[in-house]
Coordinates of C-alpha atoms and ligand atoms in Angstrom, one line a residue:
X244 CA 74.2 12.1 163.5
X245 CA 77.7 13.2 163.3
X246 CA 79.1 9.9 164.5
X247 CA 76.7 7.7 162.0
X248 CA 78.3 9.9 159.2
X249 CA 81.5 8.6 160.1
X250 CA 80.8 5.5 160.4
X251 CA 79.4 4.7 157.0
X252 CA 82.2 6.7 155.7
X253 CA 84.3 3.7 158.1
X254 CA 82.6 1.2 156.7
X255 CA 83.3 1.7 152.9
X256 CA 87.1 1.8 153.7
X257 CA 87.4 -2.1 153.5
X258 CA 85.6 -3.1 150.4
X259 CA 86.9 0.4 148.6
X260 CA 90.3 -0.6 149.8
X261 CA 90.4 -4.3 148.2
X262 CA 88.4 -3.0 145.1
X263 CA 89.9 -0.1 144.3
X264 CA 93.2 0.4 146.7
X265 CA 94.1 2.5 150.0
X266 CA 94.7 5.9 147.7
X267 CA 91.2 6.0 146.8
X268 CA 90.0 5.1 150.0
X269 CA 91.7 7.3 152.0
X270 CA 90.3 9.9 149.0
X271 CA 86.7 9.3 149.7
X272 CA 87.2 8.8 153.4
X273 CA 88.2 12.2 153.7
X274 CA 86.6 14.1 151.1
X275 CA 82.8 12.6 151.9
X276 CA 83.4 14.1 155.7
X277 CA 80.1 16.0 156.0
X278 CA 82.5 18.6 158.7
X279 CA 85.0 21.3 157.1
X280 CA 88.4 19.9 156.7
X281 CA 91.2 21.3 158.4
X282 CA 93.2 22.5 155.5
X283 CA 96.7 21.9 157.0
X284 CA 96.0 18.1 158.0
X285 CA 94.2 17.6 154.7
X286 CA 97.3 18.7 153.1
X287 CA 99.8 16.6 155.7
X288 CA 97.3 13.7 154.8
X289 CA 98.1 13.4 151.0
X290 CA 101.0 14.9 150.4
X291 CA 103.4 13.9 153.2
X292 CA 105.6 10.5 152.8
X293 CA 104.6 7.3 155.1
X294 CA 106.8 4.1 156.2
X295 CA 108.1 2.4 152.6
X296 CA 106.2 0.0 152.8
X297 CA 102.8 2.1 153.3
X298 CA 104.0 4.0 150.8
X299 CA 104.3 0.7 148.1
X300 CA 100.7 -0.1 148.8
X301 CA 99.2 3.4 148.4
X302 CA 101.3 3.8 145.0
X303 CA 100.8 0.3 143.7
X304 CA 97.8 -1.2 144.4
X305 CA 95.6 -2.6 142.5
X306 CA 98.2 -3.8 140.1
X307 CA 98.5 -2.3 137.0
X308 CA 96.2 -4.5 135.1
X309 CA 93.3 -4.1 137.2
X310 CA 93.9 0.1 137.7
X311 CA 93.6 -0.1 133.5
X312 CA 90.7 -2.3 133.5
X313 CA 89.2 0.7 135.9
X314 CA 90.3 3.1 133.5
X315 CA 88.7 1.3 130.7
X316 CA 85.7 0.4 132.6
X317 CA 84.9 3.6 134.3
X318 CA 84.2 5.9 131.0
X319 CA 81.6 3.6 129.3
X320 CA 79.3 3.8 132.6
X321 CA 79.8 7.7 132.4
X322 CA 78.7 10.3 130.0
X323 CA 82.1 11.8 129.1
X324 CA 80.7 15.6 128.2
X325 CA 78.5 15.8 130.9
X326 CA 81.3 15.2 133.1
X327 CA 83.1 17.2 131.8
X328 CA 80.5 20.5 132.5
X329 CA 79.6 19.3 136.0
X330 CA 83.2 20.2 137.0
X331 CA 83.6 23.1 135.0
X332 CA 80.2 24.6 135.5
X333 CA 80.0 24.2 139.3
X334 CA 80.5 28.2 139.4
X335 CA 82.4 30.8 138.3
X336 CA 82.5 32.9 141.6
X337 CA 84.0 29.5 143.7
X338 CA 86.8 29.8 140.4
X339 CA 87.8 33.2 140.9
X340 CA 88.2 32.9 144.7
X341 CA 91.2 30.5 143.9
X342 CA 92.5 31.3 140.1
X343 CA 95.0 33.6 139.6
X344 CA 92.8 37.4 139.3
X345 CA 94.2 38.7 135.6
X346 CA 93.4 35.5 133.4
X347 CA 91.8 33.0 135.2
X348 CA 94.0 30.1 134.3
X349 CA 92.7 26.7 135.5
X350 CA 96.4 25.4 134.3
X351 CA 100.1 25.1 135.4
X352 CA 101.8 28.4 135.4
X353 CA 105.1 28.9 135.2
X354 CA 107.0 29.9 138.6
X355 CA 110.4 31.2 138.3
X356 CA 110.9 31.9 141.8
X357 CA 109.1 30.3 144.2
X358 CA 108.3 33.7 146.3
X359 CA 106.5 34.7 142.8
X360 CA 102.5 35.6 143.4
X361 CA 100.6 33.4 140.6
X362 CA 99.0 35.9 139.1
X363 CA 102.5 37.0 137.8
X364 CA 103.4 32.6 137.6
X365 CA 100.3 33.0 135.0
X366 CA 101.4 35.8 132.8
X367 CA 105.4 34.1 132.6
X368 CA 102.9 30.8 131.3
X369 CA 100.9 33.6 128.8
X370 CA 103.8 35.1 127.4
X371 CA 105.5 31.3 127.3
X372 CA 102.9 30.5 125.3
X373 CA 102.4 33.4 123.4
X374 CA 106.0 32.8 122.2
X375 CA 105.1 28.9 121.1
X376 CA 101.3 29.8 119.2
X377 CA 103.2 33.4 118.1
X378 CA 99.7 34.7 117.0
X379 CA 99.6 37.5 113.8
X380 CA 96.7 39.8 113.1
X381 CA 94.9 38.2 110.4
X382 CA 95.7 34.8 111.2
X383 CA 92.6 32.6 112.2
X384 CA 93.3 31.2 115.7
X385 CA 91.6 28.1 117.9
X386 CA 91.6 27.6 121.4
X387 CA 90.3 24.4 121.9
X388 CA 88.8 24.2 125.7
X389 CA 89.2 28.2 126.1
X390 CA 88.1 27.9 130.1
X391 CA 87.6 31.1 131.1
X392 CA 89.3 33.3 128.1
X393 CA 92.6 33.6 129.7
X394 CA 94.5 32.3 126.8
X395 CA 92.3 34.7 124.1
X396 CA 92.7 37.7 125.9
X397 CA 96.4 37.2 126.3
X398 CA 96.3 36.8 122.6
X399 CA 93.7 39.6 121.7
X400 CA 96.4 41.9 124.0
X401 CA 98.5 41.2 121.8
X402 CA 96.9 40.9 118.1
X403 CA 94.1 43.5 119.0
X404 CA 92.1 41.1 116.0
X405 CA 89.0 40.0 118.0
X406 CA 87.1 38.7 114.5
X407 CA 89.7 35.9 114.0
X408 CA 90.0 34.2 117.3
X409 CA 87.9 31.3 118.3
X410 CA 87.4 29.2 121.0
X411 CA 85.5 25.9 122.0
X412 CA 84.2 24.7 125.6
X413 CA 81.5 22.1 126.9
X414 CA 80.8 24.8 129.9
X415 CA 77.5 27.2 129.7
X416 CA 79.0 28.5 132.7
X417 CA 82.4 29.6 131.0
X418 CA 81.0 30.6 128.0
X419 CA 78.7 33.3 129.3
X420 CA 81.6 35.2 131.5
X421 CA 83.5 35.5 127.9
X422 CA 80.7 36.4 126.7
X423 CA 79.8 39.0 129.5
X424 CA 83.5 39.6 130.2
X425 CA 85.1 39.9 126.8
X426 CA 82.6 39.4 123.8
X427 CA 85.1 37.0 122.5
X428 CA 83.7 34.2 119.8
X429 CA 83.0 31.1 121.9
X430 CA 80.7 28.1 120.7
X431 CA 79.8 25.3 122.9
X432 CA 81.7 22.6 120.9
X433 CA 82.7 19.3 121.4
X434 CA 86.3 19.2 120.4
X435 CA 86.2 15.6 119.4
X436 CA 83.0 15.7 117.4
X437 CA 83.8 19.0 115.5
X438 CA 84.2 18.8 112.2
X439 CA 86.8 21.0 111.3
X440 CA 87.3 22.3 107.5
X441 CA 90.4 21.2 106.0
X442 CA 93.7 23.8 105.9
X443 CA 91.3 26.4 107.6
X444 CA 93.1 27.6 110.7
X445 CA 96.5 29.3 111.2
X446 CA 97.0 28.2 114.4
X447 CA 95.0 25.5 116.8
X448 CA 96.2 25.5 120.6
X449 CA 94.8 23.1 123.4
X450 CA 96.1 24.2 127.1
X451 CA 94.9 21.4 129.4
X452 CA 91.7 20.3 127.4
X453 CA 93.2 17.0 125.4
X454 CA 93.3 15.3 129.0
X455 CA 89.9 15.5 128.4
X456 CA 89.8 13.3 125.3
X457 CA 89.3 9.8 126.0
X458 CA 92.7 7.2 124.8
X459 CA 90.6 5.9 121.7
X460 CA 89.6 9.2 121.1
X461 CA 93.0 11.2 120.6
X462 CA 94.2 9.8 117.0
X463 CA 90.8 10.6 115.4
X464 CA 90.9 13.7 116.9
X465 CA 95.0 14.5 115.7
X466 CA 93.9 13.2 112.8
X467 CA 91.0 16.0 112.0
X468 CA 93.6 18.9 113.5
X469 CA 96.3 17.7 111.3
X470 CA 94.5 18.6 108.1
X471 CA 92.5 21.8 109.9
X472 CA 95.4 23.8 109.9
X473 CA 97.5 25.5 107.1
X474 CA 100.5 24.4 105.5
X475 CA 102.2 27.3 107.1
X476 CA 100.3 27.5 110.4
X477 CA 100.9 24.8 113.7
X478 CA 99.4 23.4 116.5
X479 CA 100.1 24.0 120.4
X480 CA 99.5 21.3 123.0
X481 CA 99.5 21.8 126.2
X482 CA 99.2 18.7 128.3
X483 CA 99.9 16.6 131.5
X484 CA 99.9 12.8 130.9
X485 CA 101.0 10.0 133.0
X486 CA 104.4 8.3 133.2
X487 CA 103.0 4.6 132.4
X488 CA 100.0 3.1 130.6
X489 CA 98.2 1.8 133.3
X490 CA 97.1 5.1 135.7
X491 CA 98.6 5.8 138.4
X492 CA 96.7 4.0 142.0
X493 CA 96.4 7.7 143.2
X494 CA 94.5 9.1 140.3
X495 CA 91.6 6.5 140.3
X496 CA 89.7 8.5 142.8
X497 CA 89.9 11.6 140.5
X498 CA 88.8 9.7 137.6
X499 CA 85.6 8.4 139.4
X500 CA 84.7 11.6 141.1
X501 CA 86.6 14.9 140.4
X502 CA 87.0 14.9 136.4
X503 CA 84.8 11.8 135.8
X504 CA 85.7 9.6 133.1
X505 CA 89.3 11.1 132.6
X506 CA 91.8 8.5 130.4
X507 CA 95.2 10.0 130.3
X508 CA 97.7 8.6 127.5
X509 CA 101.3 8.7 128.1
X510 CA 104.0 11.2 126.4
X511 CA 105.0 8.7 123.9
X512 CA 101.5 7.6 123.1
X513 CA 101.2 11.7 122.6
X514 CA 104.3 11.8 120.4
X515 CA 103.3 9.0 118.5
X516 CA 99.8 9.4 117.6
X517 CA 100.8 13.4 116.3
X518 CA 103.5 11.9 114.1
X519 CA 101.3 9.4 112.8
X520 CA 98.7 11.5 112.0
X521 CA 102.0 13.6 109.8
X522 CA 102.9 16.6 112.3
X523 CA 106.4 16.8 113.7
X524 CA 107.4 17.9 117.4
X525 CA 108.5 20.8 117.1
X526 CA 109.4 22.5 120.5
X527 CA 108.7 20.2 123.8
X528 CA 109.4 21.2 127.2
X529 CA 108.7 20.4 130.7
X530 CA 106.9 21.9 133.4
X531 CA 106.4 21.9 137.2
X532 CA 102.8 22.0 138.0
X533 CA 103.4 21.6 141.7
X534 CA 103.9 25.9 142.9
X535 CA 100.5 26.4 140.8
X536 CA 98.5 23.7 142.6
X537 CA 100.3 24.5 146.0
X538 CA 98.8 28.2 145.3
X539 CA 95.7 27.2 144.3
X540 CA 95.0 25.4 147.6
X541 CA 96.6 27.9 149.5
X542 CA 94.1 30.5 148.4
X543 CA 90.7 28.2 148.5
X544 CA 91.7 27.2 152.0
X545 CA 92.1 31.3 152.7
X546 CA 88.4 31.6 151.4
X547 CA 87.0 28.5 153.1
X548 CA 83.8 30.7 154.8
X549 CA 82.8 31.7 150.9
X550 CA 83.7 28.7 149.0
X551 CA 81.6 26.7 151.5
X552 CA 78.3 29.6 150.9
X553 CA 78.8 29.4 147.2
X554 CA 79.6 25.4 146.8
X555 CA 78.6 23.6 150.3
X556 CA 80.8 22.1 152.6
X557 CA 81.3 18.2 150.4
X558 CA 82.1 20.1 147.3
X559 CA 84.6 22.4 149.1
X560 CA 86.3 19.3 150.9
X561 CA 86.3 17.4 147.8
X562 CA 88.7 20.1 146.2
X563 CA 91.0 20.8 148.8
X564 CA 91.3 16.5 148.6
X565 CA 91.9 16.7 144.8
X566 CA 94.3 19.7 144.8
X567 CA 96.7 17.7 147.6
X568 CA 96.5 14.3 145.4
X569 CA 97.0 16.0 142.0
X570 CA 100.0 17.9 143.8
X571 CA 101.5 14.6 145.1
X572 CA 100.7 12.8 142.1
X573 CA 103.0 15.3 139.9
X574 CA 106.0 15.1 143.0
X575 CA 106.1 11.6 142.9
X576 CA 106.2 12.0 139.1
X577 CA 103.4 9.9 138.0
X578 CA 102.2 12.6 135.6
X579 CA 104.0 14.7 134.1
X580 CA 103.1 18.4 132.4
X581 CA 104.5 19.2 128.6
X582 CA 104.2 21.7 126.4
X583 CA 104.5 20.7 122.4
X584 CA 104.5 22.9 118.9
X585 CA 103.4 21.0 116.2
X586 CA 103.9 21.3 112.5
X587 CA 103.1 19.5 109.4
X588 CA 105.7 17.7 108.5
X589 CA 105.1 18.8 105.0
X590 CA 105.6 22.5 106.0
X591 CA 107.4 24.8 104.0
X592 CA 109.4 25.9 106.6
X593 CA 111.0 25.0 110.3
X594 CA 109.1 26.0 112.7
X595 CA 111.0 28.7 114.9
X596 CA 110.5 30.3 118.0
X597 CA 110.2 34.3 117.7
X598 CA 112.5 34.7 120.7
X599 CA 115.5 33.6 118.6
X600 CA 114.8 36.4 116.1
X601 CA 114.4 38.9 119.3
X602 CA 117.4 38.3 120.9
X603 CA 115.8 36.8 124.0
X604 CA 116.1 32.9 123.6
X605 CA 118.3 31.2 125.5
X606 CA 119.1 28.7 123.4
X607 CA 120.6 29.5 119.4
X608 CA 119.6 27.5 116.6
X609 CA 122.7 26.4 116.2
X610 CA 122.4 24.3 119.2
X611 CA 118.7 22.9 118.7
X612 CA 116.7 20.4 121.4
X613 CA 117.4 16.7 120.8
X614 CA 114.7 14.9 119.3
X615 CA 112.1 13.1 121.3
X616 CA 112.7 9.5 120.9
X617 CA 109.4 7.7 120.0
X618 CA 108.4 4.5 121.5
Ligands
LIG842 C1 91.6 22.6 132.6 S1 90.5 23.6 131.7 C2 91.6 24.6 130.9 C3 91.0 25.9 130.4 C4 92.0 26.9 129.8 N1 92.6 26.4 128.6 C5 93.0 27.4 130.8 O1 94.2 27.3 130.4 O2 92.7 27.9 131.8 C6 89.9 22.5 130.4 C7 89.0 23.2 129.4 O3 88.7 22.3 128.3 C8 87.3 22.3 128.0 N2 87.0 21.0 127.4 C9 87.3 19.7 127.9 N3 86.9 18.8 127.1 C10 86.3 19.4 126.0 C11 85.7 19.0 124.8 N4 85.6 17.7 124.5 N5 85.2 20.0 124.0 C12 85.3 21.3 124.3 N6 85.9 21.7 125.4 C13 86.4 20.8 126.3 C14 86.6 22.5 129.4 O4 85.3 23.0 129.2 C15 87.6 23.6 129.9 O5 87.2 24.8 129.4

C-alpha cells in the first residue's frame, strides 16, 4: 500500500517538474507523503543550499514568463474567497498549538534578539504597530483581515473604546472565537467588494491580508480606502510582496495549494498604485519574517501527535512543507515583508510617529527617512 503511495507520488515528479519546475515538485513530492514527516529532514530538505547549479534550476525554472502565465492562469480556475476560508478555517485549535499564546498573530513579529520567545517577538510587532496606526478613543478604526483579533485587542488595551473598532474576515472560523473570545465587532466582509462610505474612518490598517487581493484587484481596492478615511486619519499596510514581477519558482506550489489563488505585486507596484490613488508613504520599514516562521515550525513539529488528531497527517505535512519554503523564500530574498503609513496627500498635517513626541524614537525629525523612489 505504502510503496504504491510512493510511487504515484514518483511518478508525478517528471511531468510536475517540466510543467511547473523542481521547487514545486519537490513541494508536492514531500508534502502528499501519506507517513508523518520527520520535521528535521523536512526542514534540511527546503531550506538548506544545494550544488549552484541545483540551486539555478530550483530558483529559476520555469522562466519568468511562464511562472507569470501560472500566476495569471491559476486564479481564474479558483474561487479566490473560498480559498481564502479553506486555509483560514481549517481550525482554530491546530492555530493556537503553533501561534504565539497572547494574540494569535498569523504574521511576522518582530525579534530583537534571536533568544526572544515569540510570544514576546509578537507584542514588540503590537506595540510597532500600535506606534504606526497610533489609535485614540473616539476614533473609528478598521482592521481589514482581523485573523484572530490580535491586532484589536492590542488596540482595545490600549483605547479601552470597544464601540469604534471594526474588523473584516472571510473566516466563520475566526469570526466566532472574537466573537466567543472578545465580543469585538467583526463582519464577514470581503475587503475588495466592500463598499466603504467616503471620509468615514480614522484609521484603516491591513496586517498581512492585501496579499490576499489579487494584482488587478489592488488599485480598485486603494482607490475605495483612499477616500474611506478622513482628511486627518491614515492608513497602515502591512505586507510581504515579491522582489520581481514574475513570482518566484518556489512560491508556485503555495499558490496552487497552500493559499490558493495568491497574486503578490511587488513593493513598487505597492508604492505606486497608493500614490496614484493620492496617499503618500509615509513611514516604510523592513522586516525579517524568517525568526517568526522558524518558531512557528519549531512549535507545530513539538505538537505533531495533536496537530495530526485535529488536522490528519497530509494537512499537517503540508504545513511543515509550506513553513520551510516560505522561510527559504524570504532568506533568499524573493519576498520581502514591509510595513507602510499612509496619508492623503491632501492632509492637513505630516504624518508623525508618537514616539518622536515621547522621547523614544530613534530617529529625530530633523533627520527624516529618504523617500521611496517609485518605479
Ligand atoms: C495572514 S492572516 C492575518 C491575520 C491578522 N491580521 C494577523 O496579523 O494575525 C490574513 C487575514 O486576512 C483575511 N482576509 C484575506 N482576504 C480577505 C478578504 N478579501 N476580505 C476579508 N478578509 C480577508 C483572512 O481571513 C485572515 O483573517
Amino acid at each position: 500500500m505504502q510503496a504504491l503511495a510512493t510511487f504515484k507520488r514518483l511518478v508525478l515528479v517528471v511531468p510536475e517538474t517540466l510543467l511547473c519546475g523542481p521547487s514545486y515538485a519537490q513541494f508536492f513530492f514531500w508534502s502528499r507523503n501519506t507517513k508523518v514527516l520527520d520535521a528535521t529532514a523536512t526542514w534540511e530538505q527546503f531550506t538548506e543550499t544545494q550544488s549552484s547549479y541545483l540551486e539555478w534550476f530550483f530558483r529559476h525554472y520555469p522562466p519568468a514568463p511562464i511562472r507569470q502565465l501560472w500566476a495569471t492562469l491559476y486564479p481564474k480556475f479558483r474561487d479566490r474567497v473560498k480559498g481564502i476560508s479553506t486555509h483560514y478555517d481549517v481550525s482554530n485549535e491546530f492555530y493556537k498549538l503553533f501561534l504565539d499564546q497572547d494574540y494569535l498573530f498569523y504574521t511576522c513579529a518582530d525579534f530583537l534578539d534571536e533568544h526572544d520567545r515569540l510570544e514576546l517577538a509578537q507584542k514588540y510587532k503590537a506595540d510597532f504597530m500600535l506606534n504606526l496606526i497610533n489609535p485614540q478613543p473616539g476614533e473609528r478604526i478598521l482592521d481589514l483581515g482581523c485573523g484572530w483579533g490580535s491586532m484589536l485587542k492590542r488596540i482595545y488595551q490600549q483605547t479601552g473604546d470597544r464601540a469604534n473598532l471594526w474588523g473584516y474576515t472571510l473566516s466563520t472560523e475566526q469570526k466566532r472565537f472574537i466573537d466567543e473570545t472578545y465580543g469585538f465587532n467583526v463582519k464577514l466582509n470581503d475587503v475588495v467588494t466592500t463598499n466603504y462610505e467616503p471620509e468615514s474612518w480614522d484609521k484603516i490598517y491591513s496586517i498581512g491580508c492585501l496579499e490576499h487581493v489579487p494584482k488587478a484587484q489592488l488599485r480598485p481596492l486603494a482607490e475605495k480606502l483612499a477616500k474611506a478615511i478622513k482628511p486627518t486619519g491614515h492608513l497602515v499596510h502591512h505586507f510581504f510582496c515579491q522582489m520581481t514581477p514574475a513570482p518566484p519558482a518556489k512560491l508556485l506550489a503555495g499558490g496552487a495549494d497552500v493559499f490558493p489563488g495568491i497574486e503578490l505585486a511587488t513593493w513598487q507596484q505597492h508604492v505606486n498604485t497608493f500614490e496614484q490613488v493620492g496617499l503618500r508613504v509615509a513611514h516604510h520599514s523592513i522586516h525579517d519574517y524568517r525568526p517568526t516562521i522558524k518558531a512557528w515550525y519549531d512549535r507545530l513539529a513539538a505538537q505533531q501527535a495533536r496537530a495530526i488528531e485535529l488536522v490528519g497527517v497530509r494537512t499537517y505535512n503540508r504545513y511543515l512543507c509550506y513553513l520551510a519554503e516560505a522561510w527559504r523564500l524570504f532568506n533568499d530574498r524573493d519576498l520581502l515583508l514591509m510595513r507602510f503609513v499612509l496619508t492623503r496627500q491632501d492632509a492637513p498635517a505630516a504624518w508623525q510617529s508618537p514616539l518622536y513626541h515621547s522621547g523614544q524614537g530613534t530617529q529625530s525629525l530633523d533627520s527624516p527617512q529618504p523617500a521611496l523612489q517609485t518605479v
